[in-house]
mmCIF file of C-alpha atoms in Angstrom:
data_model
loop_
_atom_site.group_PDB
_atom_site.id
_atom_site.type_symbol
_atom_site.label_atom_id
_atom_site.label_comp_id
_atom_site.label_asym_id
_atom_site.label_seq_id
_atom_site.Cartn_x
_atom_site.Cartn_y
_atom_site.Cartn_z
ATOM 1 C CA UNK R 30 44.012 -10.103 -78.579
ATOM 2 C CA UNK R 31 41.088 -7.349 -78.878
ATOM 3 C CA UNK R 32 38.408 -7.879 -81.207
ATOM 4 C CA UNK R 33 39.151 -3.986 -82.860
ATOM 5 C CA UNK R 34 42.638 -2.191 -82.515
ATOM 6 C CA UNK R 35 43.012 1.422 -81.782
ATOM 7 C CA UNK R 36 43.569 1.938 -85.724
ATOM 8 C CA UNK R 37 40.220 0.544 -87.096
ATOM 9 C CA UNK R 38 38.609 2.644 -84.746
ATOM 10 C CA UNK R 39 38.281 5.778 -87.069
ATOM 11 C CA UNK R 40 37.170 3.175 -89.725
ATOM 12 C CA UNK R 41 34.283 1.837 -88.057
ATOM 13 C CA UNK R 42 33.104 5.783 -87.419
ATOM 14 C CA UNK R 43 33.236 6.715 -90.647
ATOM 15 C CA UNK R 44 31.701 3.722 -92.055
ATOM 16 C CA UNK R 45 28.790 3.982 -89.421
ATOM 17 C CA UNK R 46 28.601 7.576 -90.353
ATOM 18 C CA UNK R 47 27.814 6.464 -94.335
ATOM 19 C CA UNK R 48 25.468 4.108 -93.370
ATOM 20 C CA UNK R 49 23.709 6.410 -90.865
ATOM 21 C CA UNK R 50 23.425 8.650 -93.681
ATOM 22 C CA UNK R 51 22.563 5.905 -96.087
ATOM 23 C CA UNK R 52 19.410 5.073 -94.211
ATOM 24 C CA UNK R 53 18.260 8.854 -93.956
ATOM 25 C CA UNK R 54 18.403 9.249 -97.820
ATOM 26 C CA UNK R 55 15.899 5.777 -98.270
ATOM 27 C CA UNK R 56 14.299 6.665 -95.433
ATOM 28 C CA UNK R 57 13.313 10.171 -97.311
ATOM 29 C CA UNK R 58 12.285 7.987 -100.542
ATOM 30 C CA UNK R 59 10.389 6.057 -98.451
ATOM 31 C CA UNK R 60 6.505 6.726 -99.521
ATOM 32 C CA UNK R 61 4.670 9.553 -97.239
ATOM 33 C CA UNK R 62 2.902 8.204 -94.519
ATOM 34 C CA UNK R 63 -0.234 10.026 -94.470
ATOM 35 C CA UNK R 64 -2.394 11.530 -97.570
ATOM 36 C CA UNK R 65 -1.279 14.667 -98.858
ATOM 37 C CA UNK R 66 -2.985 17.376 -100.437
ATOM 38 C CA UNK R 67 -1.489 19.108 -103.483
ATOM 39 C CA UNK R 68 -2.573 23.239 -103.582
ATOM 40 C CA UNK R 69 -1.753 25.313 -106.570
ATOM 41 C CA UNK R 70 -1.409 28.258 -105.511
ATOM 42 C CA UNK R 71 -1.795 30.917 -108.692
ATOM 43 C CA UNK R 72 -0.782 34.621 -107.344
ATOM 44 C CA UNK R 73 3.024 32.765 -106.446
ATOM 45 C CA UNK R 74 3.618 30.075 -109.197
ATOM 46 C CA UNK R 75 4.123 27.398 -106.948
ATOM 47 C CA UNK R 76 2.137 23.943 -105.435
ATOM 48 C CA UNK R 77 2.242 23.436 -101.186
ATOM 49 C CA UNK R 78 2.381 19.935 -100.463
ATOM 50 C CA UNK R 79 0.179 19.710 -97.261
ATOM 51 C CA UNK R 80 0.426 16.226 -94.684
ATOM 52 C CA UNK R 81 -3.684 16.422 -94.014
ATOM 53 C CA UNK R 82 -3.144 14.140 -90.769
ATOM 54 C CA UNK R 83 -0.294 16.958 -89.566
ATOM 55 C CA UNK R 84 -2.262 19.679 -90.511
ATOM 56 C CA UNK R 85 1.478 21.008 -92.206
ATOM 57 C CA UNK R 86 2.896 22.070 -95.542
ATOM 58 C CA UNK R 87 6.030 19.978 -96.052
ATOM 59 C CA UNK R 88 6.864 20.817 -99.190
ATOM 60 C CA UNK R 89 6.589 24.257 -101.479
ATOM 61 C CA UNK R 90 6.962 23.487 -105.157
ATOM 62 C CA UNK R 91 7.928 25.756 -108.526
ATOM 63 C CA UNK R 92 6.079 25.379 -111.485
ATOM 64 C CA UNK R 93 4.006 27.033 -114.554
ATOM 65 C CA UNK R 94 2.545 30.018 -114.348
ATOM 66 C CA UNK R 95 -0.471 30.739 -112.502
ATOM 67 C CA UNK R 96 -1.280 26.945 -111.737
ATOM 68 C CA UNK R 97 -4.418 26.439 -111.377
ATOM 69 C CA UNK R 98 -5.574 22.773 -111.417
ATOM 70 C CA UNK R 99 -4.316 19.465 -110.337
ATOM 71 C CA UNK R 100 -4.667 15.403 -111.397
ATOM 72 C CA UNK R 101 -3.344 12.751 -109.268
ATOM 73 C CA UNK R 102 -1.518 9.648 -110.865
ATOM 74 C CA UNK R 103 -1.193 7.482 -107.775
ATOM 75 C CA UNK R 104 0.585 4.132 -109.895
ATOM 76 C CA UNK R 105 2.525 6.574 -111.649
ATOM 77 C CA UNK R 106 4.390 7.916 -108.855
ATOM 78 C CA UNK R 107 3.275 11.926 -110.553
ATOM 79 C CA UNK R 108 0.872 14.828 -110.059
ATOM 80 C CA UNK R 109 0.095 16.708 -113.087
ATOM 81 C CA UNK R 110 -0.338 20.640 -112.719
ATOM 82 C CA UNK R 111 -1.914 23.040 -115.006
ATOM 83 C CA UNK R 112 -0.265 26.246 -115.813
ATOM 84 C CA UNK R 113 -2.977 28.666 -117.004
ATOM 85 C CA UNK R 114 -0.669 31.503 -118.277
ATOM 86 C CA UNK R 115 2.185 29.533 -119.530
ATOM 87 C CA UNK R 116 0.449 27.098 -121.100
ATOM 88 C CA UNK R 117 2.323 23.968 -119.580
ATOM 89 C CA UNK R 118 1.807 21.231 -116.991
ATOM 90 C CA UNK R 119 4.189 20.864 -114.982
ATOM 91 C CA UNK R 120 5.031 16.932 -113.522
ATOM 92 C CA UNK R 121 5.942 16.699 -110.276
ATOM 93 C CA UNK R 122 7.484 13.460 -108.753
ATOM 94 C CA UNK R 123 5.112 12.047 -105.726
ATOM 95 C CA UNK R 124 7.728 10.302 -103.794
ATOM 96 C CA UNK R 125 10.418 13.101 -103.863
ATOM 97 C CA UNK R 126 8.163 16.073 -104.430
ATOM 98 C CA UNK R 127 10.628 17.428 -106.897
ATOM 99 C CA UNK R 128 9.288 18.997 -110.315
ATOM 100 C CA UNK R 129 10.032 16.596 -113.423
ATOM 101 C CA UNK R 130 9.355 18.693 -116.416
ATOM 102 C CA UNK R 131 7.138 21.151 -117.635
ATOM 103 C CA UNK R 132 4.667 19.649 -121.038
ATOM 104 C CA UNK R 133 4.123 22.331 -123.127
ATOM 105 C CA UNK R 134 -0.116 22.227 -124.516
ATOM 106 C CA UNK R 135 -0.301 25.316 -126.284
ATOM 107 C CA UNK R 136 -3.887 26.435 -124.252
ATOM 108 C CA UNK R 137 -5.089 28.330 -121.681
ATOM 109 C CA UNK R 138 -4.800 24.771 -119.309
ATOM 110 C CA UNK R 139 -7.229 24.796 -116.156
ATOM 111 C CA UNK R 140 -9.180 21.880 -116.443
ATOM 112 C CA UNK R 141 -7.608 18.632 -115.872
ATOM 113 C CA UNK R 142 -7.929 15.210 -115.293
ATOM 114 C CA UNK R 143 -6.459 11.462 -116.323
ATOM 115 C CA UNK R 144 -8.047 8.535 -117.427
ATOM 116 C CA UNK R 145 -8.718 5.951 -114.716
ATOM 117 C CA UNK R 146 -5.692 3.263 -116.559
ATOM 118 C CA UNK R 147 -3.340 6.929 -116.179
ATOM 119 C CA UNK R 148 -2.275 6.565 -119.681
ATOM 120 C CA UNK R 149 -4.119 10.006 -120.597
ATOM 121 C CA UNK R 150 -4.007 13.402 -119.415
ATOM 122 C CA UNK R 151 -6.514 15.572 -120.122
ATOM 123 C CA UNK R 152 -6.416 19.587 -119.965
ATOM 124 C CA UNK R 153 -8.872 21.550 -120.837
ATOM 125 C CA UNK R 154 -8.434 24.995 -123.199
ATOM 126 C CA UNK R 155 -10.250 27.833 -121.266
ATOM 127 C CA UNK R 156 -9.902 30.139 -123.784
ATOM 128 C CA UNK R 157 -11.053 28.016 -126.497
ATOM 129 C CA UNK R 158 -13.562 25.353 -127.368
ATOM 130 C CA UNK R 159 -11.158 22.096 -126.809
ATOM 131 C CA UNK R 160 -9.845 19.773 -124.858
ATOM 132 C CA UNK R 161 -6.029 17.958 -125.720
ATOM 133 C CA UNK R 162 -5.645 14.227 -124.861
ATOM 134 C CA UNK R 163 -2.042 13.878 -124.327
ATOM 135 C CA UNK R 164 -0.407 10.542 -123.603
ATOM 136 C CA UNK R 165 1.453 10.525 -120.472
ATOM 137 C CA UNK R 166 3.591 8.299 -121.486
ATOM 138 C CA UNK R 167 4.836 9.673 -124.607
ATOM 139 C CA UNK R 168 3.416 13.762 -123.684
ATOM 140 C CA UNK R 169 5.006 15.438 -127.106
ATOM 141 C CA UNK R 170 2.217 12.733 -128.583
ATOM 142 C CA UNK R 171 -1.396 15.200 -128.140
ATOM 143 C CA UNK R 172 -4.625 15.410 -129.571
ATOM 144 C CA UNK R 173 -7.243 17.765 -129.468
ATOM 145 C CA UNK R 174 -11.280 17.597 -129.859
ATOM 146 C CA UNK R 175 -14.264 19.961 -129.372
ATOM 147 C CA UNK R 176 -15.766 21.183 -126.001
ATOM 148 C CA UNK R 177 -17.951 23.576 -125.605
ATOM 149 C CA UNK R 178 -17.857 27.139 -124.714
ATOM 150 C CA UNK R 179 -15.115 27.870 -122.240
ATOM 151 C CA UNK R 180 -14.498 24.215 -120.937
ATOM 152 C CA UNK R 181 -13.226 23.816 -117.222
ATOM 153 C CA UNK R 182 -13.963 20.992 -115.134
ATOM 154 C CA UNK R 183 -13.137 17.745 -116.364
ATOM 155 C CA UNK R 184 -13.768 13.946 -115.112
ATOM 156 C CA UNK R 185 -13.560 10.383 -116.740
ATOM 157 C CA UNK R 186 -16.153 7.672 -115.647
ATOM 158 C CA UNK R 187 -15.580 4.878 -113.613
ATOM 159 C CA UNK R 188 -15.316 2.529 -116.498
ATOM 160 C CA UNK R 189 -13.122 5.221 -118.413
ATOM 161 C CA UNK R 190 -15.446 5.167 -121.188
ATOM 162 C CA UNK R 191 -16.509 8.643 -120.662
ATOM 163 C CA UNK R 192 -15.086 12.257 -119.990
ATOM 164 C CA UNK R 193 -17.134 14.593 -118.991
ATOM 165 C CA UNK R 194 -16.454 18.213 -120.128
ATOM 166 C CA UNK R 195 -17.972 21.080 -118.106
ATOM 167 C CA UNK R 196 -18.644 23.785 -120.340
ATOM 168 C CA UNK R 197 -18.991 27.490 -118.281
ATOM 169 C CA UNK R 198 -19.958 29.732 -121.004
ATOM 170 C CA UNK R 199 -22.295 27.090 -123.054
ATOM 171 C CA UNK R 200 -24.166 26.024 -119.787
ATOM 172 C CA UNK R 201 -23.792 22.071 -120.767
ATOM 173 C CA UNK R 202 -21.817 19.285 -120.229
ATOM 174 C CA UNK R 203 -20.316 17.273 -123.150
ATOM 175 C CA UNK R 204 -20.102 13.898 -122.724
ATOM 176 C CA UNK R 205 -17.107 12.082 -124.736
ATOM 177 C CA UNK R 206 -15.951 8.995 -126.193
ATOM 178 C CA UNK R 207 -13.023 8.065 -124.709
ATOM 179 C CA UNK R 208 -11.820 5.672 -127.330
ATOM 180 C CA UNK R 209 -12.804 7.605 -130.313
ATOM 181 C CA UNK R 210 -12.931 11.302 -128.991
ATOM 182 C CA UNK R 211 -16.355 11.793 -130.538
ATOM 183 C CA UNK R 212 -18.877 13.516 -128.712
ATOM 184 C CA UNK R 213 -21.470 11.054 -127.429
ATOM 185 C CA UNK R 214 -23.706 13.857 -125.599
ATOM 186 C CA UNK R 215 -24.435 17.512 -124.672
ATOM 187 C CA UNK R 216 -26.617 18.357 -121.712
ATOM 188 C CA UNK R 217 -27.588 21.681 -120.836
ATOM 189 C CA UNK R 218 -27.572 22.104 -116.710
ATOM 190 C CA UNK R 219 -27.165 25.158 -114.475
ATOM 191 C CA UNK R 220 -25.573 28.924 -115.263
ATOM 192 C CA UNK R 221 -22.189 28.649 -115.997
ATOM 193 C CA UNK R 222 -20.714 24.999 -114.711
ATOM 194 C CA UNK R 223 -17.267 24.597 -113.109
ATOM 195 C CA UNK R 224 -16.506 22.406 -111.050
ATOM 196 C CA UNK R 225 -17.005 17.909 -111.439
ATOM 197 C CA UNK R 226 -17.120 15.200 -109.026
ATOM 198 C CA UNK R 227 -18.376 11.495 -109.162
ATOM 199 C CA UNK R 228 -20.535 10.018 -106.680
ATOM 200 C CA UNK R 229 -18.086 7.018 -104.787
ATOM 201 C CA UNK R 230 -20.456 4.586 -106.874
ATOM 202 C CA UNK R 231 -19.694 6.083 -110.276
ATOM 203 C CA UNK R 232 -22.975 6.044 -111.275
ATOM 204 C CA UNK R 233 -23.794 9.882 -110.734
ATOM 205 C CA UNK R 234 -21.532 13.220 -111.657
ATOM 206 C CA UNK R 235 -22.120 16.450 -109.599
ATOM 207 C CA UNK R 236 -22.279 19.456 -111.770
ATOM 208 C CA UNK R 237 -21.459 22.935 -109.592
ATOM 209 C CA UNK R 238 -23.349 25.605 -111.589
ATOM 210 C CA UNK R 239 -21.966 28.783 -110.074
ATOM 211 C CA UNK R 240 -24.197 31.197 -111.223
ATOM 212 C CA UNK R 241 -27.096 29.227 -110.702
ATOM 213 C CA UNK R 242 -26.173 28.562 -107.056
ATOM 214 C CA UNK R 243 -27.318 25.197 -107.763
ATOM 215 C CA UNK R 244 -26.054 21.275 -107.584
ATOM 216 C CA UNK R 245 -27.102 19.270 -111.310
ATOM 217 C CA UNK R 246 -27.444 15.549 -110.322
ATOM 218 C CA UNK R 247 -26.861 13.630 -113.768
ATOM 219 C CA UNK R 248 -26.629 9.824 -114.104
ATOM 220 C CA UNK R 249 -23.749 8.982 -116.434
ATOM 221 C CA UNK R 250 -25.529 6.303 -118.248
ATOM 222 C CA UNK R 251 -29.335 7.613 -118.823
ATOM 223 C CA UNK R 252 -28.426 11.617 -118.505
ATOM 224 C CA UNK R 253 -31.168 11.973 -116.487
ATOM 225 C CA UNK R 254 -30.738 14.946 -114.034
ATOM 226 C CA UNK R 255 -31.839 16.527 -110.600
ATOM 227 C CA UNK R 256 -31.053 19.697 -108.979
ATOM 228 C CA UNK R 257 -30.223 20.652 -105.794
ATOM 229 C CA UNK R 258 -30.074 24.333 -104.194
ATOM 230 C CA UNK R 259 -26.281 25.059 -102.625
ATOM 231 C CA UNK R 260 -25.264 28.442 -101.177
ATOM 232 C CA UNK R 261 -24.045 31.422 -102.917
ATOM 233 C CA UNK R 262 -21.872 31.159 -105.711
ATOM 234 C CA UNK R 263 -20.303 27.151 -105.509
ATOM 235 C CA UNK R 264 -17.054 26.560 -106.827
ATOM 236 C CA UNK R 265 -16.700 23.053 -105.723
ATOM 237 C CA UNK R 266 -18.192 19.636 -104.342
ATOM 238 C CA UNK R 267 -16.909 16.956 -102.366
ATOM 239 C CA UNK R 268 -18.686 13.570 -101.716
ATOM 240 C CA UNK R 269 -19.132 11.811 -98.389
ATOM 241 C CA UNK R 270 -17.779 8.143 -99.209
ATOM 242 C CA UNK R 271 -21.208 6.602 -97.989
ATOM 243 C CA UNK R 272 -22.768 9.031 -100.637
ATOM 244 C CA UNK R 273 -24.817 10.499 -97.973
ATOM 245 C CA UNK R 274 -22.991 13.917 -97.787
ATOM 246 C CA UNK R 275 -22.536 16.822 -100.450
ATOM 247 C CA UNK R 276 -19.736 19.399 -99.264
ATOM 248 C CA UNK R 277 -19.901 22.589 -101.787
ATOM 249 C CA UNK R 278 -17.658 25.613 -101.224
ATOM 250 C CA UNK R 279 -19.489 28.891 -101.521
ATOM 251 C CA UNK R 280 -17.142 31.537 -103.484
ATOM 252 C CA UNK R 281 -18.788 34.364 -102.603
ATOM 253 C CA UNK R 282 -20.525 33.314 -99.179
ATOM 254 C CA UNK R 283 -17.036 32.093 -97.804
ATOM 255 C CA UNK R 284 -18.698 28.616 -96.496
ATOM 256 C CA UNK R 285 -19.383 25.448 -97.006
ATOM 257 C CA UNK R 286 -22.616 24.045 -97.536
ATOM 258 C CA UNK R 287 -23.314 20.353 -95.589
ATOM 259 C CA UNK R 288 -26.270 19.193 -97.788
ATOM 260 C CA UNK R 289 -28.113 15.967 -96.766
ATOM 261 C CA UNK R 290 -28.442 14.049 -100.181
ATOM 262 C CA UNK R 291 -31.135 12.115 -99.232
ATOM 263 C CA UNK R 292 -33.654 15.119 -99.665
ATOM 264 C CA UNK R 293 -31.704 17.575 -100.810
ATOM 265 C CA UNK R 294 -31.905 20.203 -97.540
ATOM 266 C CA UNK R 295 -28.760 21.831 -96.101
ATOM 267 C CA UNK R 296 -27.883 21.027 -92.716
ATOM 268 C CA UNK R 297 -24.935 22.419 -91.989
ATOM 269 C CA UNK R 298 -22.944 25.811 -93.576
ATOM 270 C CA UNK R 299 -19.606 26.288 -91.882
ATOM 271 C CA UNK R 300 -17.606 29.779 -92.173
ATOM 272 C CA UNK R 301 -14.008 29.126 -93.559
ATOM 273 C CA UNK R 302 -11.175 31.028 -95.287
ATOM 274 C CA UNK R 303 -12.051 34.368 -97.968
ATOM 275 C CA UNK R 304 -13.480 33.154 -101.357
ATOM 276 C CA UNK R 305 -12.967 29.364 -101.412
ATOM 277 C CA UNK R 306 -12.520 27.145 -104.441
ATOM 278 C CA UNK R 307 -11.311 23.443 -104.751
ATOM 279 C CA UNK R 308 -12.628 21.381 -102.139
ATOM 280 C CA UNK R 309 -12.008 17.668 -101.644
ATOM 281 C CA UNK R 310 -12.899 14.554 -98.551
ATOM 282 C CA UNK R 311 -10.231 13.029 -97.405
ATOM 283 C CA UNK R 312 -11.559 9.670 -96.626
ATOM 284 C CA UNK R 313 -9.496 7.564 -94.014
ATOM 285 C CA UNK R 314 -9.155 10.936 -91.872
ATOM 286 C CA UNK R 315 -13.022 11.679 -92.334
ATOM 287 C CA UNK R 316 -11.665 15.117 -93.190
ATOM 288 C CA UNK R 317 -12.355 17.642 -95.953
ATOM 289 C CA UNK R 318 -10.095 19.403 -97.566
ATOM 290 C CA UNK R 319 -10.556 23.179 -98.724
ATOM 291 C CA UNK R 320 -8.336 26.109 -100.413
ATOM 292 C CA UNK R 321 -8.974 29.767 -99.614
ATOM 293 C CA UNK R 322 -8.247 31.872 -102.396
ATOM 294 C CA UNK R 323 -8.897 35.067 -101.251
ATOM 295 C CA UNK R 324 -7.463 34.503 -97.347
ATOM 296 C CA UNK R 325 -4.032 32.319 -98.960
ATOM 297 C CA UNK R 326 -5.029 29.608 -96.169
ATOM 298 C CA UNK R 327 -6.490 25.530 -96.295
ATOM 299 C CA UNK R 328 -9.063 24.896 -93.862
ATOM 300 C CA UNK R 329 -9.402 21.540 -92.613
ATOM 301 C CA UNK R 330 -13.263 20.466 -91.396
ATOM 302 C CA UNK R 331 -14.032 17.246 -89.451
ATOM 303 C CA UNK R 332 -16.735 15.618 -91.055
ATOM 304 C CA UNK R 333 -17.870 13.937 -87.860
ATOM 305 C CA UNK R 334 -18.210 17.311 -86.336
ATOM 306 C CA UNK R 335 -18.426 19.502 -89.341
ATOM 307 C CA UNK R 336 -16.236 22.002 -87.675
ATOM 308 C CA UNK R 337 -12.920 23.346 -88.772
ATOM 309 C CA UNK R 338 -10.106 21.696 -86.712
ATOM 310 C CA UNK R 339 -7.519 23.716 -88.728
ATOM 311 C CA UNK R 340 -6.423 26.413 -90.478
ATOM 312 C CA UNK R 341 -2.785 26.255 -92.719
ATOM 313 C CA UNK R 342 -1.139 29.402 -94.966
ATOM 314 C CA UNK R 343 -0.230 28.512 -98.419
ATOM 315 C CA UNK R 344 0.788 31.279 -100.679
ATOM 316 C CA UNK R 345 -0.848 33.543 -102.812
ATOM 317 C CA UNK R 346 -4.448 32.690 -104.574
ATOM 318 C CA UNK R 347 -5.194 28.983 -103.738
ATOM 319 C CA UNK R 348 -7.261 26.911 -105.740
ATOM 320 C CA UNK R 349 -6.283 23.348 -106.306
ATOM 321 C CA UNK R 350 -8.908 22.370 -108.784
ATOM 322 C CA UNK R 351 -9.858 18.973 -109.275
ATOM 323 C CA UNK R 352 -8.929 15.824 -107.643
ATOM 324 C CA UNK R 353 -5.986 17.112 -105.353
ATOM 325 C CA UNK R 354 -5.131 14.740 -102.469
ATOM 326 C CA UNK R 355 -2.825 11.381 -102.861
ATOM 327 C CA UNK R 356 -3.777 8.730 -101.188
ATOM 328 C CA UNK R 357 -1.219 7.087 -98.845
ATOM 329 C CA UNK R 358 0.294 3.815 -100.191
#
């Protein structure tokens, strides 16, 4: 006797056809394989979700309008986006790259970052003197405290004792309590500070003073600070993960500076995309990441090389500010 007659023959296709297409849907859960980095791009309301190993956008996402910055919640499975002229963030989902829902904050959101246990979001009011402290897990639950003038870049501390408030029209960073929301500190730095980034050790914050053209060095315990000379008109800094490498994107030189920390000298300026902004190292491809806001492109530098080893469209007026890239699980 066979094994199969000729009438459980259209069975077993069919049910080998639902299980073929069983495994594609869990197979496009699955988690991505390589980091990816998230770009808001402002002049078309929408975030590209670029694979940094395949040098590809996989993924073009609706959101707020005009998004500007970006916070990555790795545990949480979400990447928060700030929505300067609707006053929102928008969630997006990580794993399905699908947008969640869109928090309404009642600012002028730009600034943003999270705490280091995820549990707050913080978004910065650029057209006030604030900052709201939402809770991610319950977001219609928000608080607000003082910045200073025109707030933008935003970073906890390693400990998450700390955020640290760039203010671009006051010329200072506030330093804040995280538990209490009191202001611990103000520190006057550079002309008109934007961008934030923490040295892999967590011991010093980079300060990008854009009119100053300059770097402020500042230890987040003592407050002590150092200055470095970058090229014309920085919008953003990424660190080397053996601290031995600034990367700053020059705004209105359309480079980026490669500045030896050790003494401070620039060794390196490489030409990229029109006007570029939010800039970030991608650290098991030894890559850095940049967005073009002027030119609508990413450029991708080796940092081995410190050439450009690709160039990607994304739509209108990138900027991705902040931390933008996800780290592969």
């Amino acid at each position: 006797m066979p094994l199969f007659s000729m009438s459980t023959i259209p069975l077993l296709k069919h049910t080998q056809a639902l299980l073929l297409g069983l495994i594609l849907v869990v197979y496009s859960l699955q988690p991505h394989a390589g980091n990816l980095a998230y770009i808001t791009n402002q002049g078309s309301d929408t975030v590209s979700v670029l694979d940094i190993d395949k040098k590809q956008v996989n993924h073009t996402i609706a959101v707020g309008k005009a998004p500007v910055g970006v916070a990555i919640a790795a545990r949480q499975g979400r990447v928060y986006i700030s929505n300067a002229n609707s006053q929102t963030v928008s969630v997006i989902n990580s794993n399905t790259q699908q947008k969640l829902q869109d928090i309404a904050v009642h600012v002028q959101a730009v600034g943003i970052a999270l705490s280091r246990d995820e549990n707050t979001l913080y978004v910065a009011d650029w057209g006030g003197e604030q900052v709201v402290a939402i809770d991610t897990a319950h977001p219609d639950k928000q608080k607000t405290f003082k910045a200073g003038k025109t707030p933008s870049g935003l970073l906890v501390s390693a400990d998450n004792k700390k955020l640290f408030i760039a203010n671009r029209d006051s010329n200072d960073i506030t330093v804040v309590d995280t538990k209490t929301m009191k202001t611990l500190a103000q520190i006057p730095v550079g002309l008109h500070p934007f961008a934030l980034t923490l040295s892999p050790d967590g011991h010093t914050l980079f300060v990008v003073n854009v009119v100053s053209n300059t770097l402020t060095l500042l230890n987040v315990d003592t407050y002590q600070s150092s200055t470095i000379k970058t090229g014309q008109h920085p919008y953003g800094v990424a660190i080397s993960p053996d601290s031995r490498w600034a990367y700053v994107s020059n705004n209105h030189a359309e480079s980026v500076s490669v500045i030896d920390l050790n003494n401070g000298n620039t060794v390196k300026t490489i030409a990229v995309g029109e006007f570029p902004e939010g800039i970030e190292y991608d650290v098991p491809s030894q890559q850095v990441v940049v967005a073009n806001w002027g030119s609508d492109t990413v450029s991708v530098i080796d940092a081995h090389t410190n050439t450009v080893t690709g160039t990607i469209a994304s739509p209108k007026l990138c900027r991705s500010f902040g931390q933008f890239i996800l780290q592969a699980k």
